[in-house]
Amino acid sequence: MYKKLFIPGPVDVLPEVLEAFAKPQIAHRSQEATDLQKRISENLQKLMYTKNQIILSTSSGSGIMEMAIRSCTKKRAAVFSVGAFGDRWYKMAECNSIPADRFKSEDGQPTTPEMVEEALKTGKYDVVTVTHNETSSGIMNPVYEIGQVVAKYPNVIYLVDTVSSLGGVKVEVDKCNIDICLTSTQKALGLPPGLAVAAVSERAYERAQTVENRGWYLDLVGVYKKAAASYQYPSTPTTPHMWALDYQLDRIINKEGLENRFNRHTEQADIVRNWAKKHFALYSNEDYLSNTVSCIKNTLGNSIADLNKTLSSRGYMISNGYGTTKEKVFRIAHMADRKTEDLLALLKEIEEVWGL
Ligand SMILES: *Cc1c(COP(=O)(O)O)cnc(C)c1O
């Protein structure tokens, strides 16, 4: 039986979006493919509030994370981590022999502009990485304020992972001074996994041009920039995803409307937070709560694994904690095209199962 997924990716996909996948194959060097990529790029620029060039990658979001940190770090990267996905940037630096330092916040706490300023003042770094929305802890970091700090250092490239927020939360890339803003399709964008996208600034390309050993498959400037300049893809892209993304972006921007979509996410986040505070407690600093996923303390100490088993038989699935917090917290995602009535139904089910 299929379950309604309240996990922070992959998310449920609307039937009409799934249908948009089912098209005959097209040649990836055809004018049709170019037109498709152009439409997607222009709509992503609207969604990301940017004039920067858009690149697509037939990988999950992690592919562009690795591309970004590897292509842009010449001196040393300052990696700000508030959880599992911040740590991933650091791991990528390590595995690629890229000099990097990790600045880790306490559990459930954000990356602050002050922390970034402190690090950049040393003059040691030419790249900053930030996780906008840390899916493991339900923290949303202040990327606007951090962007103002980074902007004071003209040689520093600002890389932001918006994998679990973009499409559900407003991220104005140009206003935030973000050089590379990246996301995957299977989270707030509401598509199946398999494609990642990013907006890339001219500064990021200029930096990458000076970095050696960028590889080939994930070479930001030598390969991706060149192709994207004519709305083409360097190798063979997943054209079915492109059709579906094209459809979904049009739906998000022109049918639902961006503000409506962002407001819906805010409303649903409020519902879950209030419910969580009534019955449990929130895990993360309440001044920096995510609008797409809530991380809730398991104050009753009931088994989350058992809860999920029962929910599963009723057609729902939520997430336990990530890593060390496995049974200590549970996470409810409220992103992409989730209907509020379904969210309310889920909360009712949990109340019933646990006798709240
Ligand atoms: C899911 C997630 C990732 C990893 O994305 P993939 O598409 O699985 O590679 C990275 N960062 C955050 C914040 C995420 O939620």
mmCIF file with all atom_site columns, N, CA and C in Angstrom, residues 49-111:
data_model
loop_
_atom_site.group_PDB
_atom_site.id
_atom_site.type_symbol
_atom_site.label_atom_id
_atom_site.label_alt_id
_atom_site.label_comp_id
_atom_site.label_asym_id
_atom_site.label_entity_id
_atom_site.label_seq_id
_atom_site.pdbx_PDB_ins_code
_atom_site.Cartn_x
_atom_site.Cartn_y
_atom_site.Cartn_z
_atom_site.occupancy
_atom_site.B_iso_or_equiv
_atom_site.pdbx_formal_charge
_atom_site.auth_seq_id
_atom_site.auth_comp_id
_atom_site.auth_asym_id
_atom_site.auth_atom_id
_atom_site.pdbx_PDB_model_num
ATOM 1   N N  . TYR A 1 49  ? 14.449 34.349 -7.456  1.00 0.00 ? 49  TYR A N  1
ATOM 2   C CA . TYR A 1 49  ? 14.637 35.804 -7.433  1.00 0.00 ? 49  TYR A CA 1
ATOM 3   C C  . TYR A 1 49  ? 16.084 36.154 -7.809  1.00 0.00 ? 49  TYR A C  1
ATOM 4   N N  . THR A 1 50  ? 16.480 35.722 -8.990  1.00 0.00 ? 50  THR A N  1
ATOM 5   C CA . THR A 1 50  ? 17.868 35.944 -9.389  1.00 0.00 ? 50  THR A CA 1
ATOM 6   C C  . THR A 1 50  ? 18.021 36.165 -10.879 1.00 0.00 ? 50  THR A C  1
ATOM 7   N N  . LYS A 1 51  ? 19.101 36.853 -11.227 1.00 0.00 ? 51  LYS A N  1
ATOM 8   C CA . LYS A 1 51  ? 19.472 36.999 -12.635 1.00 0.00 ? 51  LYS A CA 1
ATOM 9   C C  . LYS A 1 51  ? 20.573 36.013 -12.980 1.00 0.00 ? 51  LYS A C  1
ATOM 10  N N  . ASN A 1 52  ? 21.064 35.307 -11.979 1.00 0.00 ? 52  ASN A N  1
ATOM 11  C CA . ASN A 1 52  ? 22.179 34.387 -12.213 1.00 0.00 ? 52  ASN A CA 1
ATOM 12  C C  . ASN A 1 52  ? 21.798 33.245 -13.136 1.00 0.00 ? 52  ASN A C  1
ATOM 13  N N  . GLN A 1 53  ? 22.840 32.674 -13.732 1.00 0.00 ? 53  GLN A N  1
ATOM 14  C CA . GLN A 1 53  ? 22.619 31.565 -14.653 1.00 0.00 ? 53  GLN A CA 1
ATOM 15  C C  . GLN A 1 53  ? 22.146 30.316 -13.887 1.00 0.00 ? 53  GLN A C  1
ATOM 16  N N  . ILE A 1 54  ? 21.283 29.568 -14.533 1.00 0.00 ? 54  ILE A N  1
ATOM 17  C CA . ILE A 1 54  ? 20.767 28.335 -13.921 1.00 0.00 ? 54  ILE A CA 1
ATOM 18  C C  . ILE A 1 54  ? 21.482 27.132 -14.545 1.00 0.00 ? 54  ILE A C  1
ATOM 19  N N  . ILE A 1 55  ? 21.901 26.220 -13.688 1.00 0.00 ? 55  ILE A N  1
ATOM 20  C CA . ILE A 1 55  ? 22.412 24.951 -14.206 1.00 0.00 ? 55  ILE A CA 1
ATOM 21  C C  . ILE A 1 55  ? 21.547 23.808 -13.684 1.00 0.00 ? 55  ILE A C  1
ATOM 22  N N  . LEU A 1 56  ? 21.458 22.752 -14.473 1.00 0.00 ? 56  LEU A N  1
ATOM 23  C CA . LEU A 1 56  ? 20.731 21.548 -14.068 1.00 0.00 ? 56  LEU A CA 1
ATOM 24  C C  . LEU A 1 56  ? 21.751 20.425 -13.953 1.00 0.00 ? 56  LEU A C  1
ATOM 25  N N  . SER A 1 57  ? 21.505 19.488 -13.054 1.00 0.00 ? 57  SER A N  1
ATOM 26  C CA . SER A 1 57  ? 22.420 18.367 -12.924 1.00 0.00 ? 57  SER A CA 1
ATOM 27  C C  . SER A 1 57  ? 21.626 17.077 -12.736 1.00 0.00 ? 57  SER A C  1
ATOM 28  N N  . THR A 1 58  ? 21.918 16.105 -13.601 1.00 0.00 ? 58  THR A N  1
ATOM 29  C CA . THR A 1 58  ? 21.276 14.800 -13.460 1.00 0.00 ? 58  THR A CA 1
ATOM 30  C C  . THR A 1 58  ? 21.957 14.067 -12.309 1.00 0.00 ? 58  THR A C  1
ATOM 31  N N  . SER A 1 59  ? 21.708 14.560 -11.118 1.00 0.00 ? 59  SER A N  1
ATOM 32  C CA . SER A 1 59  ? 22.223 13.954 -9.891  1.00 0.00 ? 59  SER A CA 1
ATOM 33  C C  . SER A 1 59  ? 21.250 14.395 -8.822  1.00 0.00 ? 59  SER A C  1
ATOM 34  N N  . SER A 1 60  ? 21.432 13.929 -7.618  1.00 0.00 ? 60  SER A N  1
ATOM 35  C CA . SER A 1 60  ? 20.653 14.530 -6.540  1.00 0.00 ? 60  SER A CA 1
ATOM 36  C C  . SER A 1 60  ? 21.397 15.804 -6.118  1.00 0.00 ? 60  SER A C  1
ATOM 37  N N  . GLY A 1 61  ? 20.865 16.499 -5.144  1.00 0.00 ? 61  GLY A N  1
ATOM 38  C CA . GLY A 1 61  ? 21.455 17.767 -4.725  1.00 0.00 ? 61  GLY A CA 1
ATOM 39  C C  . GLY A 1 61  ? 22.906 17.652 -4.292  1.00 0.00 ? 61  GLY A C  1
ATOM 40  N N  . SER A 1 62  ? 23.256 16.518 -3.716  1.00 0.00 ? 62  SER A N  1
ATOM 41  C CA . SER A 1 62  ? 24.632 16.327 -3.252  1.00 0.00 ? 62  SER A CA 1
ATOM 42  C C  . SER A 1 62  ? 25.635 16.496 -4.396  1.00 0.00 ? 62  SER A C  1
ATOM 43  N N  . GLY A 1 63  ? 25.243 16.144 -5.600  1.00 0.00 ? 63  GLY A N  1
ATOM 44  C CA . GLY A 1 63  ? 26.126 16.309 -6.762  1.00 0.00 ? 63  GLY A CA 1
ATOM 45  C C  . GLY A 1 63  ? 26.536 17.761 -6.935  1.00 0.00 ? 63  GLY A C  1
ATOM 46  N N  . ILE A 1 64  ? 25.578 18.660 -6.830  1.00 0.00 ? 64  ILE A N  1
ATOM 47  C CA . ILE A 1 64  ? 25.919 20.086 -6.999  1.00 0.00 ? 64  ILE A CA 1
ATOM 48  C C  . ILE A 1 64  ? 26.668 20.611 -5.768  1.00 0.00 ? 64  ILE A C  1
ATOM 49  N N  . MET A 1 65  ? 26.381 20.053 -4.584  1.00 0.00 ? 65  MET A N  1
ATOM 50  C CA . MET A 1 65  ? 27.165 20.460 -3.403  1.00 0.00 ? 65  MET A CA 1
ATOM 51  C C  . MET A 1 65  ? 28.643 20.175 -3.651  1.00 0.00 ? 65  MET A C  1
ATOM 52  N N  . GLU A 1 66  ? 28.920 18.969 -4.125  1.00 0.00 ? 66  GLU A N  1
ATOM 53  C CA . GLU A 1 66  ? 30.317 18.590 -4.355  1.00 0.00 ? 66  GLU A CA 1
ATOM 54  C C  . GLU A 1 66  ? 30.933 19.428 -5.480  1.00 0.00 ? 66  GLU A C  1
ATOM 55  N N  . MET A 1 67  ? 30.146 19.633 -6.541  1.00 0.00 ? 67  MET A N  1
ATOM 56  C CA . MET A 1 67  ? 30.612 20.477 -7.647  1.00 0.00 ? 67  MET A CA 1
ATOM 57  C C  . MET A 1 67  ? 30.983 21.864 -7.126  1.00 0.00 ? 67  MET A C  1
ATOM 58  N N  . ALA A 1 68  ? 30.128 22.412 -6.268  1.00 0.00 ? 68  ALA A N  1
ATOM 59  C CA . ALA A 1 68  ? 30.304 23.789 -5.808  1.00 0.00 ? 68  ALA A CA 1
ATOM 60  C C  . ALA A 1 68  ? 31.547 23.938 -4.933  1.00 0.00 ? 68  ALA A C  1
ATOM 61  N N  . ILE A 1 69  ? 31.670 23.088 -3.942  1.00 0.00 ? 69  ILE A N  1
ATOM 62  C CA . ILE A 1 69  ? 32.802 23.278 -3.013  1.00 0.00 ? 69  ILE A CA 1
ATOM 63  C C  . ILE A 1 69  ? 34.121 22.934 -3.702  1.00 0.00 ? 69  ILE A C  1
ATOM 64  N N  . ARG A 1 70  ? 34.071 21.964 -4.599  1.00 0.00 ? 70  ARG A N  1
ATOM 65  C CA . ARG A 1 70  ? 35.309 21.576 -5.283  1.00 0.00 ? 70  ARG A CA 1
ATOM 66  C C  . ARG A 1 70  ? 35.734 22.615 -6.319  1.00 0.00 ? 70  ARG A C  1
ATOM 67  N N  . SER A 1 71  ? 34.769 23.156 -7.030  1.00 0.00 ? 71  SER A N  1
ATOM 68  C CA . SER A 1 71  ? 35.102 24.109 -8.090  1.00 0.00 ? 71  SER A CA 1
ATOM 69  C C  . SER A 1 71  ? 35.439 25.493 -7.556  1.00 0.00 ? 71  SER A C  1
ATOM 70  N N  . CYS A 1 72  ? 34.975 25.833 -6.369  1.00 0.00 ? 72  CYS A N  1
ATOM 71  C CA . CYS A 1 72  ? 35.110 27.231 -5.913  1.00 0.00 ? 72  CYS A CA 1
ATOM 72  C C  . CYS A 1 72  ? 36.152 27.467 -4.827  1.00 0.00 ? 72  CYS A C  1
ATOM 73  N N  . THR A 1 73  ? 36.653 26.399 -4.197  1.00 0.00 ? 73  THR A N  1
ATOM 74  C CA . THR A 1 73  ? 37.610 26.626 -3.114  1.00 0.00 ? 73  THR A CA 1
ATOM 75  C C  . THR A 1 73  ? 39.034 26.635 -3.647  1.00 0.00 ? 73  THR A C  1
ATOM 76  N N  . LYS A 1 74  ? 39.682 27.784 -3.521  1.00 0.00 ? 74  LYS A N  1
ATOM 77  C CA . LYS A 1 74  ? 41.075 27.880 -3.953  1.00 0.00 ? 74  LYS A CA 1
ATOM 78  C C  . LYS A 1 74  ? 41.979 27.890 -2.714  1.00 0.00 ? 74  LYS A C  1
ATOM 79  N N  . LYS A 1 75  ? 41.524 28.609 -1.692  1.00 0.00 ? 75  LYS A N  1
ATOM 80  C CA . LYS A 1 75  ? 42.335 28.743 -0.486  1.00 0.00 ? 75  LYS A CA 1
ATOM 81  C C  . LYS A 1 75  ? 41.813 27.775 0.582   1.00 0.00 ? 75  LYS A C  1
ATOM 82  N N  . ARG A 1 76  ? 40.707 28.107 1.188   1.00 0.00 ? 76  ARG A N  1
ATOM 83  C CA . ARG A 1 76  ? 40.170 27.306 2.295   1.00 0.00 ? 76  ARG A CA 1
ATOM 84  C C  . ARG A 1 76  ? 38.685 27.592 2.469   1.00 0.00 ? 76  ARG A C  1
ATOM 85  N N  . ALA A 1 77  ? 37.928 26.559 2.744   1.00 0.00 ? 77  ALA A N  1
ATOM 86  C CA . ALA A 1 77  ? 36.474 26.725 2.907   1.00 0.00 ? 77  ALA A CA 1
ATOM 87  C C  . ALA A 1 77  ? 36.108 26.778 4.388   1.00 0.00 ? 77  ALA A C  1
ATOM 88  N N  . ALA A 1 78  ? 35.219 27.705 4.727   1.00 0.00 ? 78  ALA A N  1
ATOM 89  C CA . ALA A 1 78  ? 34.643 27.756 6.078   1.00 0.00 ? 78  ALA A CA 1
ATOM 90  C C  . ALA A 1 78  ? 33.277 27.101 5.987   1.00 0.00 ? 78  ALA A C  1
ATOM 91  N N  . VAL A 1 79  ? 33.173 25.913 6.582   1.00 0.00 ? 79  VAL A N  1
ATOM 92  C CA . VAL A 1 79  ? 31.946 25.127 6.486   1.00 0.00 ? 79  VAL A CA 1
ATOM 93  C C  . VAL A 1 79  ? 31.144 25.289 7.772   1.00 0.00 ? 79  VAL A C  1
ATOM 94  N N  . PHE A 1 80  ? 29.975 25.892 7.666   1.00 0.00 ? 80  PHE A N  1
ATOM 95  C CA . PHE A 1 80  ? 29.133 26.095 8.849   1.00 0.00 ? 80  PHE A CA 1
ATOM 96  C C  . PHE A 1 80  ? 28.094 24.990 8.904   1.00 0.00 ? 80  PHE A C  1
ATOM 97  N N  . SER A 1 81  ? 28.116 24.266 10.020  1.00 0.00 ? 81  SER A N  1
ATOM 98  C CA . SER A 1 81  ? 27.244 23.100 10.111  1.00 0.00 ? 81  SER A CA 1
ATOM 99  C C  . SER A 1 81  ? 26.334 23.191 11.325  1.00 0.00 ? 81  SER A C  1
ATOM 100 N N  . VAL A 1 82  ? 25.060 22.913 11.086  1.00 0.00 ? 82  VAL A N  1
ATOM 101 C CA . VAL A 1 82  ? 24.123 22.816 12.217  1.00 0.00 ? 82  VAL A CA 1
ATOM 102 C C  . VAL A 1 82  ? 23.495 21.422 12.243  1.00 0.00 ? 82  VAL A C  1
ATOM 103 N N  . GLY A 1 83  ? 24.134 20.482 11.573  1.00 0.00 ? 83  GLY A N  1
ATOM 104 C CA . GLY A 1 83  ? 23.590 19.123 11.567  1.00 0.00 ? 83  GLY A CA 1
ATOM 105 C C  . GLY A 1 83  ? 24.163 18.282 10.437  1.00 0.00 ? 83  GLY A C  1
ATOM 106 N N  . ALA A 1 84  ? 23.453 17.220 10.115  1.00 0.00 ? 84  ALA A N  1
ATOM 107 C CA . ALA A 1 84  ? 23.955 16.198 9.196   1.00 0.00 ? 84  ALA A CA 1
ATOM 108 C C  . ALA A 1 84  ? 24.330 16.741 7.815   1.00 0.00 ? 84  ALA A C  1
ATOM 109 N N  . PHE A 1 85  ? 23.526 17.674 7.302   1.00 0.00 ? 85  PHE A N  1
ATOM 110 C CA . PHE A 1 85  ? 23.810 18.121 5.940   1.00 0.00 ? 85  PHE A CA 1
ATOM 111 C C  . PHE A 1 85  ? 24.908 19.177 5.884   1.00 0.00 ? 85  PHE A C  1
ATOM 112 N N  . GLY A 1 86  ? 25.082 19.917 6.961   1.00 0.00 ? 86  GLY A N  1
ATOM 113 C CA . GLY A 1 86  ? 26.248 20.789 7.060   1.00 0.00 ? 86  GLY A CA 1
ATOM 114 C C  . GLY A 1 86  ? 27.510 19.948 7.128   1.00 0.00 ? 86  GLY A C  1
ATOM 115 N N  . ASP A 1 87  ? 27.432 18.860 7.887   1.00 0.00 ? 87  ASP A N  1
ATOM 116 C CA . ASP A 1 87  ? 28.588 17.959 7.998   1.00 0.00 ? 87  ASP A CA 1
ATOM 117 C C  . ASP A 1 87  ? 28.933 17.351 6.641   1.00 0.00 ? 87  ASP A C  1
ATOM 118 N N  . ARG A 1 88  ? 27.909 17.193 5.785   1.00 0.00 ? 88  ARG A N  1
ATOM 119 C CA . ARG A 1 88  ? 28.177 16.589 4.466   1.00 0.00 ? 88  ARG A CA 1
ATOM 120 C C  . ARG A 1 88  ? 29.122 17.470 3.635   1.00 0.00 ? 88  ARG A C  1
ATOM 121 N N  . TRP A 1 89  ? 28.932 18.788 3.706   1.00 0.00 ? 89  TRP A N  1
ATOM 122 C CA . TRP A 1 89  ? 29.850 19.681 2.961   1.00 0.00 ? 89  TRP A CA 1
ATOM 123 C C  . TRP A 1 89  ? 31.290 19.427 3.413   1.00 0.00 ? 89  TRP A C  1
ATOM 124 N N  . TYR A 1 90  ? 31.435 19.260 4.737   1.00 0.00 ? 90  TYR A N  1
ATOM 125 C CA . TYR A 1 90  ? 32.777 19.089 5.280   1.00 0.00 ? 90  TYR A CA 1
ATOM 126 C C  . TYR A 1 90  ? 33.391 17.774 4.809   1.00 0.00 ? 90  TYR A C  1
ATOM 127 N N  . LYS A 1 91  ? 32.578 16.737 4.819   1.00 0.00 ? 91  LYS A N  1
ATOM 128 C CA . LYS A 1 91  ? 33.022 15.425 4.361   1.00 0.00 ? 91  LYS A CA 1
ATOM 129 C C  . LYS A 1 91  ? 33.466 15.510 2.893   1.00 0.00 ? 91  LYS A C  1
ATOM 130 N N  . MET A 1 92  ? 32.700 16.244 2.112   1.00 0.00 ? 92  MET A N  1
ATOM 131 C CA . MET A 1 92  ? 33.037 16.397 0.695   1.00 0.00 ? 92  MET A CA 1
ATOM 132 C C  . MET A 1 92  ? 34.375 17.097 0.522   1.00 0.00 ? 92  MET A C  1
ATOM 133 N N  . ALA A 1 93  ? 34.600 18.125 1.353   1.00 0.00 ? 93  ALA A N  1
ATOM 134 C CA . ALA A 1 93  ? 35.883 18.827 1.295   1.00 0.00 ? 93  ALA A CA 1
ATOM 135 C C  . ALA A 1 93  ? 37.007 17.847 1.611   1.00 0.00 ? 93  ALA A C  1
ATOM 136 N N  . GLU A 1 94  ? 36.836 17.113 2.689   1.00 0.00 ? 94  GLU A N  1
ATOM 137 C CA . GLU A 1 94  ? 37.851 16.127 3.101   1.00 0.00 ? 94  GLU A CA 1
ATOM 138 C C  . GLU A 1 94  ? 38.155 15.134 1.978   1.00 0.00 ? 94  GLU A C  1
ATOM 139 N N  . CYS A 1 95  ? 37.100 14.570 1.415   1.00 0.00 ? 95  CYS A N  1
ATOM 140 C CA . CYS A 1 95  ? 37.275 13.520 0.399   1.00 0.00 ? 95  CYS A CA 1
ATOM 141 C C  . CYS A 1 95  ? 37.916 14.051 -0.879  1.00 0.00 ? 95  CYS A C  1
ATOM 142 N N  . ASN A 1 96  ? 37.786 15.343 -1.115  1.00 0.00 ? 96  ASN A N  1
ATOM 143 C CA . ASN A 1 96  ? 38.378 15.936 -2.309  1.00 0.00 ? 96  ASN A CA 1
ATOM 144 C C  . ASN A 1 96  ? 39.689 16.659 -1.999  1.00 0.00 ? 96  ASN A C  1
ATOM 145 N N  . SER A 1 97  ? 40.230 16.430 -0.803  1.00 0.00 ? 97  SER A N  1
ATOM 146 C CA . SER A 1 97  ? 41.459 17.103 -0.370  1.00 0.00 ? 97  SER A CA 1
ATOM 147 C C  . SER A 1 97  ? 41.370 18.620 -0.476  1.00 0.00 ? 97  SER A C  1
ATOM 148 N N  . ILE A 1 98  ? 40.220 19.147 -0.124  1.00 0.00 ? 98  ILE A N  1
ATOM 149 C CA . ILE A 1 98  ? 40.036 20.600 -0.138  1.00 0.00 ? 98  ILE A CA 1
ATOM 150 C C  . ILE A 1 98  ? 40.233 21.103 1.294   1.00 0.00 ? 98  ILE A C  1
ATOM 151 N N  . PRO A 1 99  ? 41.142 22.071 1.493   1.00 0.00 ? 99  PRO A N  1
ATOM 152 C CA . PRO A 1 99  ? 41.328 22.604 2.843   1.00 0.00 ? 99  PRO A CA 1
ATOM 153 C C  . PRO A 1 99  ? 40.021 23.222 3.350   1.00 0.00 ? 99  PRO A C  1
ATOM 154 N N  . ALA A 1 100 ? 39.624 22.843 4.542   1.00 0.00 ? 100 ALA A N  1
ATOM 155 C CA . ALA A 1 100 ? 38.351 23.341 5.082   1.00 0.00 ? 100 ALA A CA 1
ATOM 156 C C  . ALA A 1 100 ? 38.359 23.262 6.597   1.00 0.00 ? 100 ALA A C  1
ATOM 157 N N  . ASP A 1 101 ? 37.609 24.160 7.237   1.00 0.00 ? 101 ASP A N  1
ATOM 158 C CA . ASP A 1 101 ? 37.373 24.076 8.673   1.00 0.00 ? 101 ASP A CA 1
ATOM 159 C C  . ASP A 1 101 ? 35.878 24.032 8.903   1.00 0.00 ? 101 ASP A C  1
ATOM 160 N N  . ARG A 1 102 ? 35.488 23.243 9.904   1.00 0.00 ? 102 ARG A N  1
ATOM 161 C CA . ARG A 1 102 ? 34.061 23.146 10.207  1.00 0.00 ? 102 ARG A CA 1
ATOM 162 C C  . ARG A 1 102 ? 33.737 23.964 11.445  1.00 0.00 ? 102 ARG A C  1
ATOM 163 N N  . PHE A 1 103 ? 32.700 24.770 11.340  1.00 0.00 ? 103 PHE A N  1
ATOM 164 C CA . PHE A 1 103 ? 32.214 25.547 12.478  1.00 0.00 ? 103 PHE A CA 1
ATOM 165 C C  . PHE A 1 103 ? 30.851 24.990 12.833  1.00 0.00 ? 103 PHE A C  1
ATOM 166 N N  . LYS A 1 104 ? 30.828 24.216 13.897  1.00 0.00 ? 104 LYS A N  1
ATOM 167 C CA . LYS A 1 104 ? 29.600 23.498 14.203  1.00 0.00 ? 104 LYS A CA 1
ATOM 168 C C  . LYS A 1 104 ? 28.839 24.155 15.344  1.00 0.00 ? 104 LYS A C  1
ATOM 169 N N  . SER A 1 105 ? 27.549 24.379 15.129  1.00 0.00 ? 105 SER A N  1
ATOM 170 C CA . SER A 1 105 ? 26.710 24.941 16.180  1.00 0.00 ? 105 SER A CA 1
ATOM 171 C C  . SER A 1 105 ? 26.249 23.822 17.105  1.00 0.00 ? 105 SER A C  1
ATOM 172 N N  . GLU A 1 106 ? 25.842 24.198 18.291  1.00 0.00 ? 106 GLU A N  1
ATOM 173 C CA . GLU A 1 106 ? 25.255 23.231 19.232  1.00 0.00 ? 106 GLU A CA 1
ATOM 174 C C  . GLU A 1 106 ? 24.008 22.636 18.587  1.00 0.00 ? 106 GLU A C  1
ATOM 175 N N  . ASP A 1 107 ? 23.616 21.455 19.052  1.00 0.00 ? 107 ASP A N  1
ATOM 176 C CA . ASP A 1 107 ? 22.412 20.816 18.524  1.00 0.00 ? 107 ASP A CA 1
ATOM 177 C C  . ASP A 1 107 ? 21.198 21.743 18.638  1.00 0.00 ? 107 ASP A C  1
ATOM 178 N N  . GLY A 1 108 ? 20.473 21.867 17.545  1.00 0.00 ? 108 GLY A N  1
ATOM 179 C CA . GLY A 1 108 ? 19.244 22.660 17.574  1.00 0.00 ? 108 GLY A CA 1
ATOM 180 C C  . GLY A 1 108 ? 19.472 24.161 17.519  1.00 0.00 ? 108 GLY A C  1
ATOM 181 N N  . GLN A 1 109 ? 20.731 24.566 17.298  1.00 0.00 ? 109 GLN A N  1
ATOM 182 C CA . GLN A 1 109 ? 21.040 26.005 17.214  1.00 0.00 ? 109 GLN A CA 1
ATOM 183 C C  . GLN A 1 109 ? 21.472 26.375 15.794  1.00 0.00 ? 109 GLN A C  1
ATOM 184 N N  . PRO A 1 110 ? 21.290 27.646 15.421  1.00 0.00 ? 110 PRO A N  1
ATOM 185 C CA . PRO A 1 110 ? 21.588 28.073 14.045  1.00 0.00 ? 110 PRO A CA 1
ATOM 186 C C  . PRO A 1 110 ? 23.060 28.461 13.836  1.00 0.00 ? 110 PRO A C  1
ATOM 187 N N  . THR A 1 111 ? 23.379 28.739 12.599  1.00 0.00 ? 111 THR A N  1
ATOM 188 C CA . THR A 1 111 ? 24.611 29.446 12.247  1.00 0.00 ? 111 THR A CA 1
ATOM 189 C C  . THR A 1 111 ? 24.267 30.930 12.319  1.00 0.00 ? 111 THR A C  1
#
